[in-house]
Short mmCIF file of C-alpha atoms in Angstrom, two decimals:
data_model
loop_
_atom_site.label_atom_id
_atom_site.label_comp_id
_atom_site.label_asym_id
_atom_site.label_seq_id
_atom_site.Cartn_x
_atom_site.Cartn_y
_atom_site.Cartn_z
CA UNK A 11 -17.55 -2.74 10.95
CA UNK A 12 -16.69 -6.21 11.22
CA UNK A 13 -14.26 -8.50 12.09
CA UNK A 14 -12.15 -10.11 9.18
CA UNK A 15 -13.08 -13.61 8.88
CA UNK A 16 -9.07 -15.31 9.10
CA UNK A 17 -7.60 -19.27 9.47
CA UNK A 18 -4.36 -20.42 10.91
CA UNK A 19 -2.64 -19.55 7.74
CA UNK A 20 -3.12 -16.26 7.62
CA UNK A 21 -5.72 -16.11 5.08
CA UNK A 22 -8.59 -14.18 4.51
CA UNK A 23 -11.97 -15.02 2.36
CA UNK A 24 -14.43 -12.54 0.68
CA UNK A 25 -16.93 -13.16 -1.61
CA UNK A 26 -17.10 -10.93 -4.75
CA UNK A 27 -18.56 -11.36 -8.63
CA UNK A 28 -15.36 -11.52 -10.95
CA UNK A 29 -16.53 -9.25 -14.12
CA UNK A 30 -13.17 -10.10 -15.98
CA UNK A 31 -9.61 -9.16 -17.58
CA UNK A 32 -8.31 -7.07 -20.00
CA UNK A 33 -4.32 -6.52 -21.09
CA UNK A 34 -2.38 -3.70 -19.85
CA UNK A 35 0.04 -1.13 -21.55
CA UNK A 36 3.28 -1.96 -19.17
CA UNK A 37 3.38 1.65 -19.34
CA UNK A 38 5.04 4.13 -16.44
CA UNK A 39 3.15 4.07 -13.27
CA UNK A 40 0.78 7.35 -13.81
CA UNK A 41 -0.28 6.57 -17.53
CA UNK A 42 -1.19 2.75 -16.01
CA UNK A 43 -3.12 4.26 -13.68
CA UNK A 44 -5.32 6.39 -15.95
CA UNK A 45 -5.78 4.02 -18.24
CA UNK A 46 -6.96 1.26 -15.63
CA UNK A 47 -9.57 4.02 -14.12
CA UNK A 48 -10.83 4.35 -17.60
CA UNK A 49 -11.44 0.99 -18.28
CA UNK A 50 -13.22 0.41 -15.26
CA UNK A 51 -15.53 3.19 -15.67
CA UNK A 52 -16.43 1.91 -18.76
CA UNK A 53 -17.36 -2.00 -17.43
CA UNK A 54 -18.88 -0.52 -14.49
CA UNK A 55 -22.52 -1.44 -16.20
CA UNK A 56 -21.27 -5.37 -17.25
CA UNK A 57 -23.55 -7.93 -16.49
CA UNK A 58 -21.77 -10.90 -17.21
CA UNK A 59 -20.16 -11.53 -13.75
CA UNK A 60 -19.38 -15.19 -11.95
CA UNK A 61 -19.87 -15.01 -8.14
CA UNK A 62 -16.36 -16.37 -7.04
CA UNK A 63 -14.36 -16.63 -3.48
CA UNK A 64 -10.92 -14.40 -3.03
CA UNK A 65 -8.55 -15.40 -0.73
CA UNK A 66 -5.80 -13.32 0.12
CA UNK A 67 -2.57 -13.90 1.80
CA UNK A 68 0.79 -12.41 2.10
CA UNK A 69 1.63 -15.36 -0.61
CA UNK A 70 -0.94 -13.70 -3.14
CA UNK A 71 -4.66 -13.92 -4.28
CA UNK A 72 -6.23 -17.40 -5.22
CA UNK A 73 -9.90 -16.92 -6.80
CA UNK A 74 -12.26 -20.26 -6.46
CA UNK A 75 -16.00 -20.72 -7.51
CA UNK A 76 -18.06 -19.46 -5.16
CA UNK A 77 -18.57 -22.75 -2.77
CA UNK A 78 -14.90 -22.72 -2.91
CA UNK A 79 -14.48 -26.17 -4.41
CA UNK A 80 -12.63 -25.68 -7.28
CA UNK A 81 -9.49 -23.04 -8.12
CA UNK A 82 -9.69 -20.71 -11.17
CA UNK A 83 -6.88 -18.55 -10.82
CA UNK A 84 -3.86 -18.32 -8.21
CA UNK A 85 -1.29 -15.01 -8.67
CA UNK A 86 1.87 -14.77 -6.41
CA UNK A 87 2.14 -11.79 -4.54
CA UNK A 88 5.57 -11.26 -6.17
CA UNK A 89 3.66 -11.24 -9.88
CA UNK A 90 1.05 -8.51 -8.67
CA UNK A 91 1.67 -4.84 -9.55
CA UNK A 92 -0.57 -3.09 -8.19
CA UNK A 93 -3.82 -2.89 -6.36
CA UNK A 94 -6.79 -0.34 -7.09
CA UNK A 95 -10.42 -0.08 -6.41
CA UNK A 96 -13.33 2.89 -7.09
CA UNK A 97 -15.62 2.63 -4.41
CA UNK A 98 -18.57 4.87 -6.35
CA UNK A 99 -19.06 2.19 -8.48
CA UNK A 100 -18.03 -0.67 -6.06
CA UNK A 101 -15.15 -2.46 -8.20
CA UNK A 102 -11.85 -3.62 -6.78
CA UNK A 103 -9.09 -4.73 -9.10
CA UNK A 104 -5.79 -5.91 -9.82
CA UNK A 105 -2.69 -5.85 -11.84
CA UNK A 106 -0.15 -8.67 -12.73
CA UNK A 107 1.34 -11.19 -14.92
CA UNK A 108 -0.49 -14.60 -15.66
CA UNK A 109 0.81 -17.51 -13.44
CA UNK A 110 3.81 -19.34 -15.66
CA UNK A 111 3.76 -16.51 -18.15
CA UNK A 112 7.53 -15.36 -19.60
CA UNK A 113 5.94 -12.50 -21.74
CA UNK A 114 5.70 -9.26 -20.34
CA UNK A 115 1.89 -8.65 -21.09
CA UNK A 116 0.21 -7.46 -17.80
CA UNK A 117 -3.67 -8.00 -16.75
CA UNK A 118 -6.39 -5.99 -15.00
CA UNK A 119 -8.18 -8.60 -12.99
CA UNK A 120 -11.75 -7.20 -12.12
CA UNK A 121 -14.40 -7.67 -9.23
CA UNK A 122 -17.69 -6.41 -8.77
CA UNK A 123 -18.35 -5.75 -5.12
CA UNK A 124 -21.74 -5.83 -3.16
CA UNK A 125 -20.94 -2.14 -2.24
CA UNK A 126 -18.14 0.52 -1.89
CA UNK A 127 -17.02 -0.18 1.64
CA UNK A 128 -16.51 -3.83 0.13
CA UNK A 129 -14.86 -2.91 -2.62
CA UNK A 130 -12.48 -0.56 -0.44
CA UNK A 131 -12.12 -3.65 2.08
CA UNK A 132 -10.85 -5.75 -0.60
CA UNK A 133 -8.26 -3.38 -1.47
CA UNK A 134 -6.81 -2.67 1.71
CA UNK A 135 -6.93 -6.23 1.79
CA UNK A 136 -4.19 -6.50 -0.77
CA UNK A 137 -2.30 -3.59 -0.25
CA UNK A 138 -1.94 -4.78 3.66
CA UNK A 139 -0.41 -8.06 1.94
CA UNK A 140 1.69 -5.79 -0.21
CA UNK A 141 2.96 -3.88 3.15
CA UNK A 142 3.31 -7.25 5.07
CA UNK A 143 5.40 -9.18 1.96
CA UNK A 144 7.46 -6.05 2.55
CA UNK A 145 8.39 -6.58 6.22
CA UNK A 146 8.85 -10.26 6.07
CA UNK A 147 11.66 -9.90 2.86
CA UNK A 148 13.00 -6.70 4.99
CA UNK A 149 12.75 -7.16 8.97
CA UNK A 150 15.18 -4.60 9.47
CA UNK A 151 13.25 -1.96 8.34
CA UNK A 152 10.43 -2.88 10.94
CA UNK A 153 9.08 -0.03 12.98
CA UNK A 154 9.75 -0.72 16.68
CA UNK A 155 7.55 0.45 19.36
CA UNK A 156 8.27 4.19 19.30
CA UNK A 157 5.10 5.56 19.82
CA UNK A 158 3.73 7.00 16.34
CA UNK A 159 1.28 4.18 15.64
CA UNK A 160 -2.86 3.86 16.19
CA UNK A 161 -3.31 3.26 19.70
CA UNK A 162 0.03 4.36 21.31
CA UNK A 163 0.35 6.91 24.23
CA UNK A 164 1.43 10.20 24.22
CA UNK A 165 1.76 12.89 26.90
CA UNK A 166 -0.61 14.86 28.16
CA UNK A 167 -1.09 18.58 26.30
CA UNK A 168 -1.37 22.12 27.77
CA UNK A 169 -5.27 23.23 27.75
CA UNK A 170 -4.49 25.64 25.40
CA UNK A 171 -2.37 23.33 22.71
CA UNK A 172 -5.36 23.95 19.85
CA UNK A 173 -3.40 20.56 18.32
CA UNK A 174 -4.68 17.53 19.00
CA UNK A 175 -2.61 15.02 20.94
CA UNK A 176 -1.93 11.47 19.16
CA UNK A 177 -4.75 9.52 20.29
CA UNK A 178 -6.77 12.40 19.44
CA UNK A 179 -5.21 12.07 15.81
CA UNK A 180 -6.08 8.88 15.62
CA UNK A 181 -8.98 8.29 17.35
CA UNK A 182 -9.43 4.51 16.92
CA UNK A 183 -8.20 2.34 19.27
CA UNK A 184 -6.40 -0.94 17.45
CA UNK A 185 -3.38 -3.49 17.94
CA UNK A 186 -0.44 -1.86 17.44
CA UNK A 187 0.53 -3.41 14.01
CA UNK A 188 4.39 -3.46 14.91
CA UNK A 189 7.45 -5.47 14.56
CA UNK A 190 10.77 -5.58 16.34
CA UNK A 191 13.92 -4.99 14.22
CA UNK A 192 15.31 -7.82 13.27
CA UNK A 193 18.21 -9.29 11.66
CA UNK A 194 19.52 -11.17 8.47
CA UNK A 195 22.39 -12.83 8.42
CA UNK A 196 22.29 -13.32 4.55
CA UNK A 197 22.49 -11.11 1.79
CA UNK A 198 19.97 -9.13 0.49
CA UNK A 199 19.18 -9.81 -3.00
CA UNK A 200 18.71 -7.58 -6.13
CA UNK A 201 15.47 -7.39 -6.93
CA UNK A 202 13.89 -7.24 -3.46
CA UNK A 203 13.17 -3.31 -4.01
CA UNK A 204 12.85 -3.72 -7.76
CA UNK A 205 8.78 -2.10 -8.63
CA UNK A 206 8.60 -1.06 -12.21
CA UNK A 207 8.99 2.73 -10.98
CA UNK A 208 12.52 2.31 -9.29
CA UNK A 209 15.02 3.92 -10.82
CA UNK A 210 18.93 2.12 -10.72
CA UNK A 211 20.21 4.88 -8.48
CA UNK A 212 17.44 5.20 -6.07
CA UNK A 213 17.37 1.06 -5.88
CA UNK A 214 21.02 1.10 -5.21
CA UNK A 215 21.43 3.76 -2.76
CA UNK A 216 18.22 2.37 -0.47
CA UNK A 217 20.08 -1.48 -0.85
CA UNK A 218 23.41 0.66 0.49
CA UNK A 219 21.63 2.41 3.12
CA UNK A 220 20.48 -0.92 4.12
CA UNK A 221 23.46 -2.81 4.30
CA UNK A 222 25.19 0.09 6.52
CA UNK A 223 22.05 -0.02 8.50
CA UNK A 224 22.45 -4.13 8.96
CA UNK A 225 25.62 -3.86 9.78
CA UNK A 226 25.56 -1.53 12.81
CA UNK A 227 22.42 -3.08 14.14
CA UNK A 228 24.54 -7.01 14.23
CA UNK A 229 26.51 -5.14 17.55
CA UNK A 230 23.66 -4.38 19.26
CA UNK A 231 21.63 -6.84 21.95
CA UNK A 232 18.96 -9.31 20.82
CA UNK A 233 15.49 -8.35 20.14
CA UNK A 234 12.52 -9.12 22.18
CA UNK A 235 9.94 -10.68 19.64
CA UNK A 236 6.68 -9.09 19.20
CA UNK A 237 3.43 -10.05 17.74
CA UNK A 238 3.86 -10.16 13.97
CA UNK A 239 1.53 -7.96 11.75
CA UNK A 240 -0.92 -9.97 9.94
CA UNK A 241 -4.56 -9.27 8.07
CA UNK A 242 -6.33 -10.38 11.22
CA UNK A 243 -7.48 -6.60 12.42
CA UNK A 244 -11.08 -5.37 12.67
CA UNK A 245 -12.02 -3.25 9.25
CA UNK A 246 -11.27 0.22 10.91
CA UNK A 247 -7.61 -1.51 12.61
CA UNK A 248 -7.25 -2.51 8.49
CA UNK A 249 -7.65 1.35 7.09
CA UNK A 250 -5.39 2.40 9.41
CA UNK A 251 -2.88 -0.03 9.24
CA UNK A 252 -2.37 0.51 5.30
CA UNK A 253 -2.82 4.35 5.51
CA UNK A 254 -0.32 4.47 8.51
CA UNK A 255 2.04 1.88 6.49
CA UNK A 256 2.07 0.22 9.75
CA UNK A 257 4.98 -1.58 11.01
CA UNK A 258 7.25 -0.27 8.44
CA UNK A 259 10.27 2.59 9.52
CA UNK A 260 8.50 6.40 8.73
CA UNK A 261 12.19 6.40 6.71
CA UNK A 262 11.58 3.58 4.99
CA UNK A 263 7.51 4.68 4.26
CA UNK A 264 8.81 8.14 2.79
CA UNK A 265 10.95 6.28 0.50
CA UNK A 266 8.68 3.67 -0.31
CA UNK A 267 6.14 6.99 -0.75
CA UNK A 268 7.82 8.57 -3.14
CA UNK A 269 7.73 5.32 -6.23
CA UNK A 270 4.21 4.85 -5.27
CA UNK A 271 1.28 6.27 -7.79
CA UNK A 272 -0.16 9.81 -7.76
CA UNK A 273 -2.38 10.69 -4.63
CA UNK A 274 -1.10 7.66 -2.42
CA UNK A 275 -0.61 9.25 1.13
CA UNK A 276 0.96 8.19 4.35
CA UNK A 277 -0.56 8.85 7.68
CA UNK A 278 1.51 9.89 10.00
CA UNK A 279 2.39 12.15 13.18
CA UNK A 280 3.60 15.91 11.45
CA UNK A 281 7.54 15.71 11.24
CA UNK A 282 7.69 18.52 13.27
CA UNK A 283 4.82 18.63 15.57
CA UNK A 284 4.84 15.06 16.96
CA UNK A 285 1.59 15.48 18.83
CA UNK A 286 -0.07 16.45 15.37
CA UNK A 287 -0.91 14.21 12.41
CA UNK A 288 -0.44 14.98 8.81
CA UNK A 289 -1.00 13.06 5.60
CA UNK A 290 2.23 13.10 3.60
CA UNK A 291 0.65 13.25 -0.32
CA UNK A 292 2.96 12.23 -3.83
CA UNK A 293 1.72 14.48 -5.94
CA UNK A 294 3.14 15.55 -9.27
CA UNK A 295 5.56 18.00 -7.82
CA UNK A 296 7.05 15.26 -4.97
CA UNK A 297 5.97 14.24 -1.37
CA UNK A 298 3.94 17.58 0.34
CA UNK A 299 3.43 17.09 3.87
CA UNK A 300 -0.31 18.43 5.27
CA UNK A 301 -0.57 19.33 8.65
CA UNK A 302 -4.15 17.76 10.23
CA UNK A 303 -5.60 20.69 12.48
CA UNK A 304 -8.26 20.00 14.95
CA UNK A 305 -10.65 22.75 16.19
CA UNK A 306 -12.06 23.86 18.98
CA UNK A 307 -14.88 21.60 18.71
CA UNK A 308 -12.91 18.55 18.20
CA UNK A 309 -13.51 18.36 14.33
CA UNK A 310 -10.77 17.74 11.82
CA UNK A 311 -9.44 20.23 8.59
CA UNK A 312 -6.34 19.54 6.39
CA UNK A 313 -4.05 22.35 6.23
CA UNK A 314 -4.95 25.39 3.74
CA UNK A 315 -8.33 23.75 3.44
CA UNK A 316 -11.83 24.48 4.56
CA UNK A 317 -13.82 21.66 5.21
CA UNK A 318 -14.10 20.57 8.85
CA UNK A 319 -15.15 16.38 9.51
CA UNK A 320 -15.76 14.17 12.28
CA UNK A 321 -13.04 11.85 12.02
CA UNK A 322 -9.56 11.47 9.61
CA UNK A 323 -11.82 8.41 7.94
CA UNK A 324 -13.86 10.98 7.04
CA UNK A 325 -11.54 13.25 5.72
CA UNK A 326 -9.83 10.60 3.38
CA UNK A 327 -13.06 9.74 1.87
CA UNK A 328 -13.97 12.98 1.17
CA UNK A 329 -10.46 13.58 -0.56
CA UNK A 330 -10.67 10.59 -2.62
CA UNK A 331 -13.52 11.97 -4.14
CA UNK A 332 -13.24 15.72 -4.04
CA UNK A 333 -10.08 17.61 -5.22
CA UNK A 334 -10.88 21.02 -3.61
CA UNK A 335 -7.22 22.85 -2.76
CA UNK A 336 -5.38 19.90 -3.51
CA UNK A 337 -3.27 19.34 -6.58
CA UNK A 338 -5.11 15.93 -7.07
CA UNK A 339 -7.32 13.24 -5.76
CA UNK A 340 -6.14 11.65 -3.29
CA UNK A 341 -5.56 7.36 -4.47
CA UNK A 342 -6.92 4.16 -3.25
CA UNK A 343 -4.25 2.56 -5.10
CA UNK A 344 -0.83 0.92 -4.43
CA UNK A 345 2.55 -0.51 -5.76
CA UNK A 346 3.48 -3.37 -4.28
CA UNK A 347 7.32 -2.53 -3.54
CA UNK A 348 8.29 -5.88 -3.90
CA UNK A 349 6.82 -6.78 -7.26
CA UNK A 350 9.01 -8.84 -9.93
CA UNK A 351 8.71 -8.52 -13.57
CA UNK A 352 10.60 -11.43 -14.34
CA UNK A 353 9.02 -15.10 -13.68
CA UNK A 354 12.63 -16.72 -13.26
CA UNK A 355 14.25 -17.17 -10.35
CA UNK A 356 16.09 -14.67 -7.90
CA UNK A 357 19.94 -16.58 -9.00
CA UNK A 358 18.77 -16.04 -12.23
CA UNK A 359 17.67 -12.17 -12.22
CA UNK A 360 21.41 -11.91 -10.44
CA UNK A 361 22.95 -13.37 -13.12
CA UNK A 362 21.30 -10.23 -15.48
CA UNK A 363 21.31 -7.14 -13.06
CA UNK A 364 21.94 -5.05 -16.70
CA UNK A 365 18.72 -6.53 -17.63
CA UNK A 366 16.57 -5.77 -14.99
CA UNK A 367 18.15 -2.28 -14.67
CA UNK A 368 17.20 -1.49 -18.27
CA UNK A 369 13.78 -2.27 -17.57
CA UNK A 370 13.31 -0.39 -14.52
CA UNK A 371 14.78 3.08 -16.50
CA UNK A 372 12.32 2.12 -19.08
CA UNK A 373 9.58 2.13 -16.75
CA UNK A 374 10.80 4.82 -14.56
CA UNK A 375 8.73 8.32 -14.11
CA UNK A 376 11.03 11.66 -13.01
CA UNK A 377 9.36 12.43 -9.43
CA UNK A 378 10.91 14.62 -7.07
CA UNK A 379 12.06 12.95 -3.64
CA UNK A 380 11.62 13.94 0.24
CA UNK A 381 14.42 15.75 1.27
#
């Protein structure tokens, strides 16, 4: 795979063919989802399609004509959803409000890819932005360098450990996508964790957990700076950043897990068998943790399945498009966790928290939480 083509600004360029838009039931997060599949399957075969230029950035998506001369559509990353793509048929797509709208009415953007791996590129694409929007609003919640991330060390295992050490987990060498903790001296505001599948309680209790978490960390020494996550990572270093929700707290990614759509995973060393990976799954009965075996000869099997591969790339793929033991597929799509429903201003979503509470019930789903 190649290298994604980047500028000083942090912005990457693909080309695509933009097949169109269609309105969106601001529905909860599950019934969106369906219905955006199913309207995708059914343009799949459209042949009216503009070849345009996508640039993405942790400030949103910007669409021009395809010598890039002229602008057709700009979306701030705030006023995106979600992002979603099905490979088989090589679309990529996206959810939000239209630029300067005060309606709620939400739109499917669509793109026609020049093949899956394209289309999957320019998903991970946005979901990345999603994950680095998050860190920059929340530094505090950065991962630091503990170890648990593509490319870190890990001690040596007994010849007879069958499980497979961390770089054996993750078997592709990339930058460490990290960031020190930092702090903010100002307050957080309301709507930073607001997503249309947050519930009041669950917003309020992460915000407190937060603030005690600020507080304790404004004692401690200063923090070296680090090398700031960004989307300029080789196509494999890209995968695995989303997947591993790089650079973000495994607290923080559990939580973030659990108000994200049905299938999304996290990868991550097991809970309790550091040296082994799992995929953490939200499936319709909460977040189920998979242990990822390895055999003898080096291959890799979920737990209480069957099917041995070559690498954990593999194995996603295959369980993006194959169910087998699992309760359901895993998704290619995500939230983004720090998506705003309202066009006004942050002062001005203050000034209506019973508002904005209202509308997150509304759109809430029941989902049962890691413990």
């Amino acid at each position: 795979m190649g290298e994604a083509p980047v500028v000083e600004d942090g912005t990457v360029t693909r080309s695509a063919e933009y097949v169109g838009s269609f309105p969106v039931d601001d529905c909860c997060l599950d019934d969106q989802i369906e219905q955006l599949h199913t309207q995708l399957k059914s343009l799949k075969t459209c042949k009216r399609m503009r070849p345009v230029s996508l640039k993405f950035s942790i400030k949103g998506v910007k669409m021009y004509n395809e010598d890039e001369t002229k602008l057709l559509m700009a979306h701030a990353l705030r006023r995106v959803s979600l992002s979603t793509a099905r490979p088989s048929d090589a679309q990529f797509a996206f959810v939000s409000h239209n630029p300067g709208s005060t309606d709620a009415q939400l739109y499917c953007h669509i793109f026609q890819a020049r093949h899956s791996r394209a289309a999957q590129f320019l998903n991970l694409l946005l979901c990345r932005c999603f994950q680095l929007s998050y860190l920059e609003k929340h530094p505090e919640e950065a991962q630091g360098d503990s170890g648990l991330l593509p490319g870190s060390k890990t001690n040596q295992k007994s010849s007879d450990d069958l499980n497979s050490s961390q770089d054996e987990v993750f078997p592709t060498s990339s930058p460490s996508l990290v960031r020190k903790k930092a702090i903010r001296t100002k307050v957080l505001r309301s709507g930073a964790f607001r997503s249309f599948t947050f519930t009041p309680l669950k917003q309020r209790n992460v915000q407190e957990r937060l603030s005690a978490s600020q507080g304790k960390e404004q004692d401690k020494a200063p923090v070296r700076r680090s090398r700031a996550p960004s989307l300029a990572e080789t196509e494999e270093a890209l995968a695995q950043a989303v997947w591993c929700w790089a650079g973000i707290a495994t607290d923080s990614s559990f939580s973030l897990l659990a108000d994200d759509v049905l299938g999304s995973y996290l990868l991550c060393p097991h809970p309790k068998k550091p040296k082994c990976g799992s995929l953490i799954i939200r499936f319709p009965s909460g977040l189920i943790t998979h242990l990822i075996g390895n055999t003898h000869k080096g291959k890799f099997l979920l737990e209480q399945c069957k099917t041995e591969f070559s690498s954990i790339a593999e194995l996603i793929e295959h369980y993006t498009e194959t169910r087998e033991e699992l309760p359901c597929l895993l998704s290619c799509a995500r939230v983004n966790h720090c998506y705003e429903w309202e066009e006004s201003s942050s002062s001005q979503q203050l000034l209506n928290p019973r508002k904005s509470l209202n509308k997150a019930r509304i759109k809430s789903t029941d989902r049962k939480d890691l413990v």
